[in-house]
């Protein structure tokens, strides 16, 4: 059944080599395989996988394509910034970031784009 399936998140990559370096070097994810079509696969935690598929003529989504749940968002933001990841800051309407982190009800979130323009998010549930 689908409720017990491991998910592979497929993301477009205009430059697969550039994207592969970002996901391995800056995000610290481990590449597990490369498919026959050039798709690079990375472990993403809890058995999930991220696939970076070479699609040179594809435009990235303007919305968040995936979000990593973390235990300590402030520490993760600091660590990723040290690796060269650049976070977005917002100050519009109800969305305001402080130290790159927005508080949204019962969670905190921070957004950044990969080298291909795909928007990724870190989020932490506030218990």
mmCIF file of N, CA and C in Angstrom, residues 18-93:
data_model
loop_
_atom_site.group_PDB
_atom_site.id
_atom_site.type_symbol
_atom_site.label_atom_id
_atom_site.label_comp_id
_atom_site.label_asym_id
_atom_site.label_seq_id
_atom_site.Cartn_x
_atom_site.Cartn_y
_atom_site.Cartn_z
ATOM 1 N N UNK A 18 26.481 20.009 -11.385
ATOM 2 C CA UNK A 18 26.427 21.127 -10.432
ATOM 3 C C UNK A 18 25.486 20.783 -9.274
ATOM 4 N N UNK A 19 24.322 20.222 -9.599
ATOM 5 C CA UNK A 19 23.343 19.845 -8.573
ATOM 6 C C UNK A 19 23.898 18.746 -7.670
ATOM 7 N N UNK A 20 24.579 17.777 -8.254
ATOM 8 C CA UNK A 20 25.156 16.675 -7.470
ATOM 9 C C UNK A 20 26.140 17.207 -6.439
ATOM 10 N N UNK A 21 26.963 18.144 -6.842
ATOM 11 C CA UNK A 21 27.919 18.733 -5.898
ATOM 12 C C UNK A 21 27.199 19.496 -4.785
ATOM 13 N N UNK A 22 26.149 20.221 -5.103
ATOM 14 C CA UNK A 22 25.404 20.956 -4.080
ATOM 15 C C UNK A 22 24.824 19.998 -3.046
ATOM 16 N N UNK A 23 24.159 18.943 -3.510
ATOM 17 C CA UNK A 23 23.505 18.017 -2.584
ATOM 18 C C UNK A 23 24.515 17.219 -1.756
ATOM 19 N N UNK A 24 25.655 16.897 -2.340
ATOM 20 C CA UNK A 24 26.647 16.145 -1.565
ATOM 21 C C UNK A 24 27.530 17.073 -0.738
ATOM 22 N N UNK A 25 28.093 18.106 -1.336
ATOM 23 C CA UNK A 25 29.062 18.953 -0.641
ATOM 24 C C UNK A 25 28.419 19.968 0.303
ATOM 25 N N UNK A 26 27.349 20.600 -0.125
ATOM 26 C CA UNK A 26 26.757 21.647 0.713
ATOM 27 C C UNK A 26 25.684 21.114 1.651
ATOM 28 N N UNK A 27 24.861 20.179 1.173
ATOM 29 C CA UNK A 27 23.830 19.632 2.061
ATOM 30 C C UNK A 27 24.335 18.431 2.850
ATOM 31 N N UNK A 28 25.429 17.833 2.408
ATOM 32 C CA UNK A 28 26.011 16.712 3.149
ATOM 33 C C UNK A 28 25.277 15.400 2.965
ATOM 34 N N UNK A 29 24.504 15.262 1.882
ATOM 35 C CA UNK A 29 23.781 14.015 1.634
ATOM 36 C C UNK A 29 24.683 13.035 0.898
ATOM 37 N N UNK A 30 24.450 11.768 1.137
ATOM 38 C CA UNK A 30 25.270 10.716 0.524
ATOM 39 C C UNK A 30 24.614 10.212 -0.758
ATOM 40 N N UNK A 31 25.366 10.286 -1.862
ATOM 41 C CA UNK A 31 24.864 9.760 -3.136
ATOM 42 C C UNK A 31 24.918 8.245 -3.087
ATOM 43 N N UNK A 32 23.833 7.594 -3.482
ATOM 44 C CA UNK A 32 23.756 6.138 -3.417
ATOM 45 C C UNK A 32 23.846 5.475 -4.780
ATOM 46 N N UNK A 33 23.475 6.209 -5.837
ATOM 47 C CA UNK A 33 23.427 5.570 -7.153
ATOM 48 C C UNK A 33 23.295 6.638 -8.232
ATOM 49 N N UNK A 34 23.573 6.233 -9.457
ATOM 50 C CA UNK A 34 23.287 7.045 -10.637
ATOM 51 C C UNK A 34 22.546 6.152 -11.611
ATOM 52 N N UNK A 35 21.383 6.599 -12.046
ATOM 53 C CA UNK A 35 20.570 5.806 -12.967
ATOM 54 C C UNK A 35 21.084 5.892 -14.397
ATOM 55 N N UNK A 36 20.572 5.018 -15.271
ATOM 56 C CA UNK A 36 21.015 5.000 -16.660
ATOM 57 C C UNK A 36 20.706 6.300 -17.411
ATOM 58 N N UNK A 37 19.720 7.053 -16.932
ATOM 59 C CA UNK A 37 19.381 8.341 -17.561
ATOM 60 C C UNK A 37 20.175 9.502 -16.954
ATOM 61 N N UNK A 38 21.108 9.187 -16.027
ATOM 62 C CA UNK A 38 21.917 10.224 -15.397
ATOM 63 C C UNK A 38 21.363 10.750 -14.087
ATOM 64 N N UNK A 39 20.195 10.249 -13.660
ATOM 65 C CA UNK A 39 19.615 10.686 -12.391
ATOM 66 C C UNK A 39 20.526 10.275 -11.243
ATOM 67 N N UNK A 40 20.876 11.240 -10.390
ATOM 68 C CA UNK A 40 21.685 10.979 -9.201
ATOM 69 C C UNK A 40 20.743 10.805 -8.013
ATOM 70 N N UNK A 41 20.941 9.744 -7.250
ATOM 71 C CA UNK A 41 20.090 9.453 -6.103
ATOM 72 C C UNK A 41 20.861 9.674 -4.796
ATOM 73 N N UNK A 42 20.185 10.297 -3.825
ATOM 74 C CA UNK A 42 20.772 10.611 -2.528
ATOM 75 C C UNK A 42 19.875 10.106 -1.407
ATOM 76 N N UNK A 43 20.499 9.602 -0.336
ATOM 77 C CA UNK A 43 19.754 9.260 0.878
ATOM 78 C C UNK A 43 19.225 10.545 1.484
ATOM 79 N N UNK A 44 17.980 10.529 1.921
ATOM 80 C CA UNK A 44 17.386 11.735 2.504
ATOM 81 C C UNK A 44 16.837 11.496 3.902
ATOM 82 N N UNK A 45 17.159 10.412 4.531
ATOM 83 C CA UNK A 45 16.696 10.125 5.888
ATOM 84 C C UNK A 45 15.406 9.342 5.906
ATOM 85 N N UNK A 46 15.242 8.525 6.917
ATOM 86 C CA UNK A 46 14.047 7.696 7.125
ATOM 87 C C UNK A 46 13.720 6.834 5.910
ATOM 88 N N UNK A 47 14.737 6.486 5.124
ATOM 89 C CA UNK A 47 14.524 5.639 3.962
ATOM 90 C C UNK A 47 14.114 6.380 2.701
ATOM 91 N N UNK A 48 13.893 7.662 2.797
ATOM 92 C CA UNK A 48 13.485 8.440 1.627
ATOM 93 C C UNK A 48 14.689 8.773 0.753
ATOM 94 N N UNK A 49 14.416 9.082 -0.496
ATOM 95 C CA UNK A 49 15.461 9.311 -1.493
ATOM 96 C C UNK A 49 15.150 10.581 -2.272
ATOM 97 N N UNK A 50 16.197 11.307 -2.650
ATOM 98 C CA UNK A 50 16.059 12.438 -3.565
ATOM 99 C C UNK A 50 16.733 12.041 -4.863
ATOM 100 N N UNK A 51 16.019 12.187 -5.973
ATOM 101 C CA UNK A 51 16.572 11.932 -7.291
ATOM 102 C C UNK A 51 16.714 13.241 -8.041
ATOM 103 N N UNK A 52 17.908 13.516 -8.541
ATOM 104 C CA UNK A 52 18.163 14.714 -9.345
ATOM 105 C C UNK A 52 18.238 14.283 -10.800
ATOM 106 N N UNK A 53 17.176 14.571 -11.525
ATOM 107 C CA UNK A 53 17.077 14.106 -12.908
ATOM 108 C C UNK A 53 17.523 15.186 -13.874
ATOM 109 N N UNK A 54 18.472 14.871 -14.757
ATOM 110 C CA UNK A 54 18.924 15.859 -15.734
ATOM 111 C C UNK A 54 17.797 16.231 -16.696
ATOM 112 N N UNK A 55 17.345 17.459 -16.615
ATOM 113 C CA UNK A 55 16.310 17.997 -17.500
ATOM 114 C C UNK A 55 16.709 19.421 -17.857
ATOM 115 N N UNK A 56 17.601 19.591 -18.827
ATOM 116 C CA UNK A 56 18.189 20.903 -19.104
ATOM 117 C C UNK A 56 17.199 21.985 -19.513
ATOM 118 N N UNK A 57 16.038 21.622 -20.046
ATOM 119 C CA UNK A 57 15.088 22.627 -20.519
ATOM 120 C C UNK A 57 13.906 22.840 -19.572
ATOM 121 N N UNK A 58 14.015 22.365 -18.343
ATOM 122 C CA UNK A 58 12.919 22.452 -17.381
ATOM 123 C C UNK A 58 13.079 23.649 -16.470
ATOM 124 N N UNK A 59 11.961 24.310 -16.181
ATOM 125 C CA UNK A 59 11.962 25.399 -15.208
ATOM 126 C C UNK A 59 11.624 24.817 -13.837
ATOM 127 N N UNK A 60 12.300 25.269 -12.785
ATOM 128 C CA UNK A 60 11.982 24.773 -11.435
ATOM 129 C C UNK A 60 10.650 25.339 -10.958
ATOM 130 N N UNK A 61 10.057 24.671 -9.995
ATOM 131 C CA UNK A 61 8.825 25.145 -9.381
ATOM 132 C C UNK A 61 9.094 26.425 -8.597
ATOM 133 N N UNK A 62 8.109 27.294 -8.538
ATOM 134 C CA UNK A 62 8.239 28.508 -7.733
ATOM 135 C C UNK A 62 7.883 28.248 -6.273
ATOM 136 N N UNK A 63 7.419 27.046 -5.981
ATOM 137 C CA UNK A 63 7.008 26.678 -4.627
ATOM 138 C C UNK A 63 8.009 25.704 -4.013
ATOM 139 N N UNK A 64 7.912 25.506 -2.719
ATOM 140 C CA UNK A 64 8.764 24.545 -2.016
ATOM 141 C C UNK A 64 8.508 23.151 -2.569
ATOM 142 N N UNK A 65 9.584 22.459 -2.973
ATOM 143 C CA UNK A 65 9.433 21.121 -3.545
ATOM 144 C C UNK A 65 9.657 20.029 -2.511
ATOM 145 N N UNK A 66 10.409 20.326 -1.462
ATOM 146 C CA UNK A 66 10.539 19.373 -0.358
ATOM 147 C C UNK A 66 11.029 20.098 0.881
ATOM 148 N N UNK A 67 10.737 19.485 2.016
ATOM 149 C CA UNK A 67 11.095 20.092 3.292
ATOM 150 C C UNK A 67 11.699 19.023 4.194
ATOM 151 N N UNK A 68 12.809 19.377 4.829
ATOM 152 C CA UNK A 68 13.487 18.481 5.760
ATOM 153 C C UNK A 68 13.036 18.824 7.179
ATOM 154 N N UNK A 69 12.470 17.862 7.895
ATOM 155 C CA UNK A 69 12.126 18.093 9.298
ATOM 156 C C UNK A 69 13.388 17.918 10.124
ATOM 157 N N UNK A 70 13.681 18.902 10.950
ATOM 158 C CA UNK A 70 14.897 18.891 11.767
ATOM 159 C C UNK A 70 14.535 19.097 13.233
ATOM 160 N N UNK A 71 15.446 18.695 14.103
ATOM 161 C CA UNK A 71 15.232 18.836 15.544
ATOM 162 C C UNK A 71 15.577 20.240 16.038
ATOM 163 N N UNK A 72 16.617 20.847 15.463
ATOM 164 C CA UNK A 72 17.102 22.157 15.911
ATOM 165 C C UNK A 72 17.373 23.016 14.676
ATOM 166 N N UNK A 73 16.368 23.770 14.262
ATOM 167 C CA UNK A 73 16.466 24.521 13.010
ATOM 168 C C UNK A 73 17.571 25.573 13.048
ATOM 169 N N UNK A 74 17.772 26.207 14.186
ATOM 170 C CA UNK A 74 18.832 27.224 14.283
ATOM 171 C C UNK A 74 20.202 26.611 14.027
ATOM 172 N N UNK A 75 20.455 25.449 14.612
ATOM 173 C CA UNK A 75 21.733 24.769 14.416
ATOM 174 C C UNK A 75 21.896 24.319 12.967
ATOM 175 N N UNK A 76 20.828 23.822 12.359
ATOM 176 C CA UNK A 76 20.899 23.373 10.965
ATOM 177 C C UNK A 76 21.159 24.547 10.026
ATOM 178 N N UNK A 77 20.499 25.683 10.268
ATOM 179 C CA UNK A 77 20.725 26.870 9.438
ATOM 180 C C UNK A 77 22.186 27.290 9.541
ATOM 181 N N UNK A 78 22.714 27.353 10.759
ATOM 182 C CA UNK A 78 24.121 27.730 10.945
ATOM 183 C C UNK A 78 25.058 26.772 10.205
ATOM 184 N N UNK A 79 24.818 25.472 10.356
ATOM 185 C CA UNK A 79 25.667 24.474 9.712
ATOM 186 C C UNK A 79 25.617 24.610 8.191
ATOM 187 N N UNK A 80 24.434 24.762 7.637
ATOM 188 C CA UNK A 80 24.315 24.872 6.182
ATOM 189 C C UNK A 80 24.908 26.185 5.667
ATOM 190 N N UNK A 81 24.754 27.258 6.426
ATOM 191 C CA UNK A 81 25.379 28.523 6.035
ATOM 192 C C UNK A 81 26.904 28.378 5.983
ATOM 193 N N UNK A 82 27.470 27.654 6.940
ATOM 194 C CA UNK A 82 28.915 27.422 6.947
ATOM 195 C C UNK A 82 29.354 26.621 5.723
ATOM 196 N N UNK A 83 28.431 25.839 5.154
ATOM 197 C CA UNK A 83 28.724 25.050 3.960
ATOM 198 C C UNK A 83 28.428 25.835 2.676
ATOM 199 N N UNK A 84 27.977 27.081 2.822
ATOM 200 C CA UNK A 84 27.738 27.926 1.659
ATOM 201 C C UNK A 84 26.304 28.036 1.203
ATOM 202 N N UNK A 85 25.358 27.449 1.928
ATOM 203 C CA UNK A 85 23.947 27.553 1.560
ATOM 204 C C UNK A 85 23.448 28.949 1.929
ATOM 205 N N UNK A 86 22.703 29.566 1.017
ATOM 206 C CA UNK A 86 22.181 30.919 1.234
ATOM 207 C C UNK A 86 20.672 30.842 1.451
ATOM 208 N N UNK A 87 20.227 31.336 2.588
ATOM 209 C CA UNK A 87 18.820 31.282 2.949
ATOM 210 C C UNK A 87 18.092 32.546 2.507
ATOM 211 N N UNK A 88 16.805 32.383 2.233
ATOM 212 C CA UNK A 88 15.951 33.515 1.861
ATOM 213 C C UNK A 88 15.446 34.186 3.125
ATOM 214 N N UNK A 89 15.259 35.493 3.062
ATOM 215 C CA UNK A 89 14.659 36.244 4.159
ATOM 216 C C UNK A 89 13.395 36.904 3.650
ATOM 217 N N UNK A 90 12.384 36.975 4.515
ATOM 218 C CA UNK A 90 11.091 37.534 4.142
ATOM 219 C C UNK A 90 10.643 38.548 5.184
ATOM 220 N N UNK A 91 9.943 39.563 4.726
ATOM 221 C CA UNK A 91 9.315 40.559 5.600
ATOM 222 C C UNK A 91 8.105 41.117 4.861
ATOM 223 N N UNK A 92 7.131 40.238 4.634
ATOM 224 C CA UNK A 92 5.924 40.627 3.921
ATOM 225 C C UNK A 92 4.708 40.014 4.600
ATOM 226 N N UNK A 93 3.696 40.829 4.818
ATOM 227 C CA UNK A 93 2.462 40.312 5.410
ATOM 228 C C UNK A 93 2.713 39.532 6.679
#
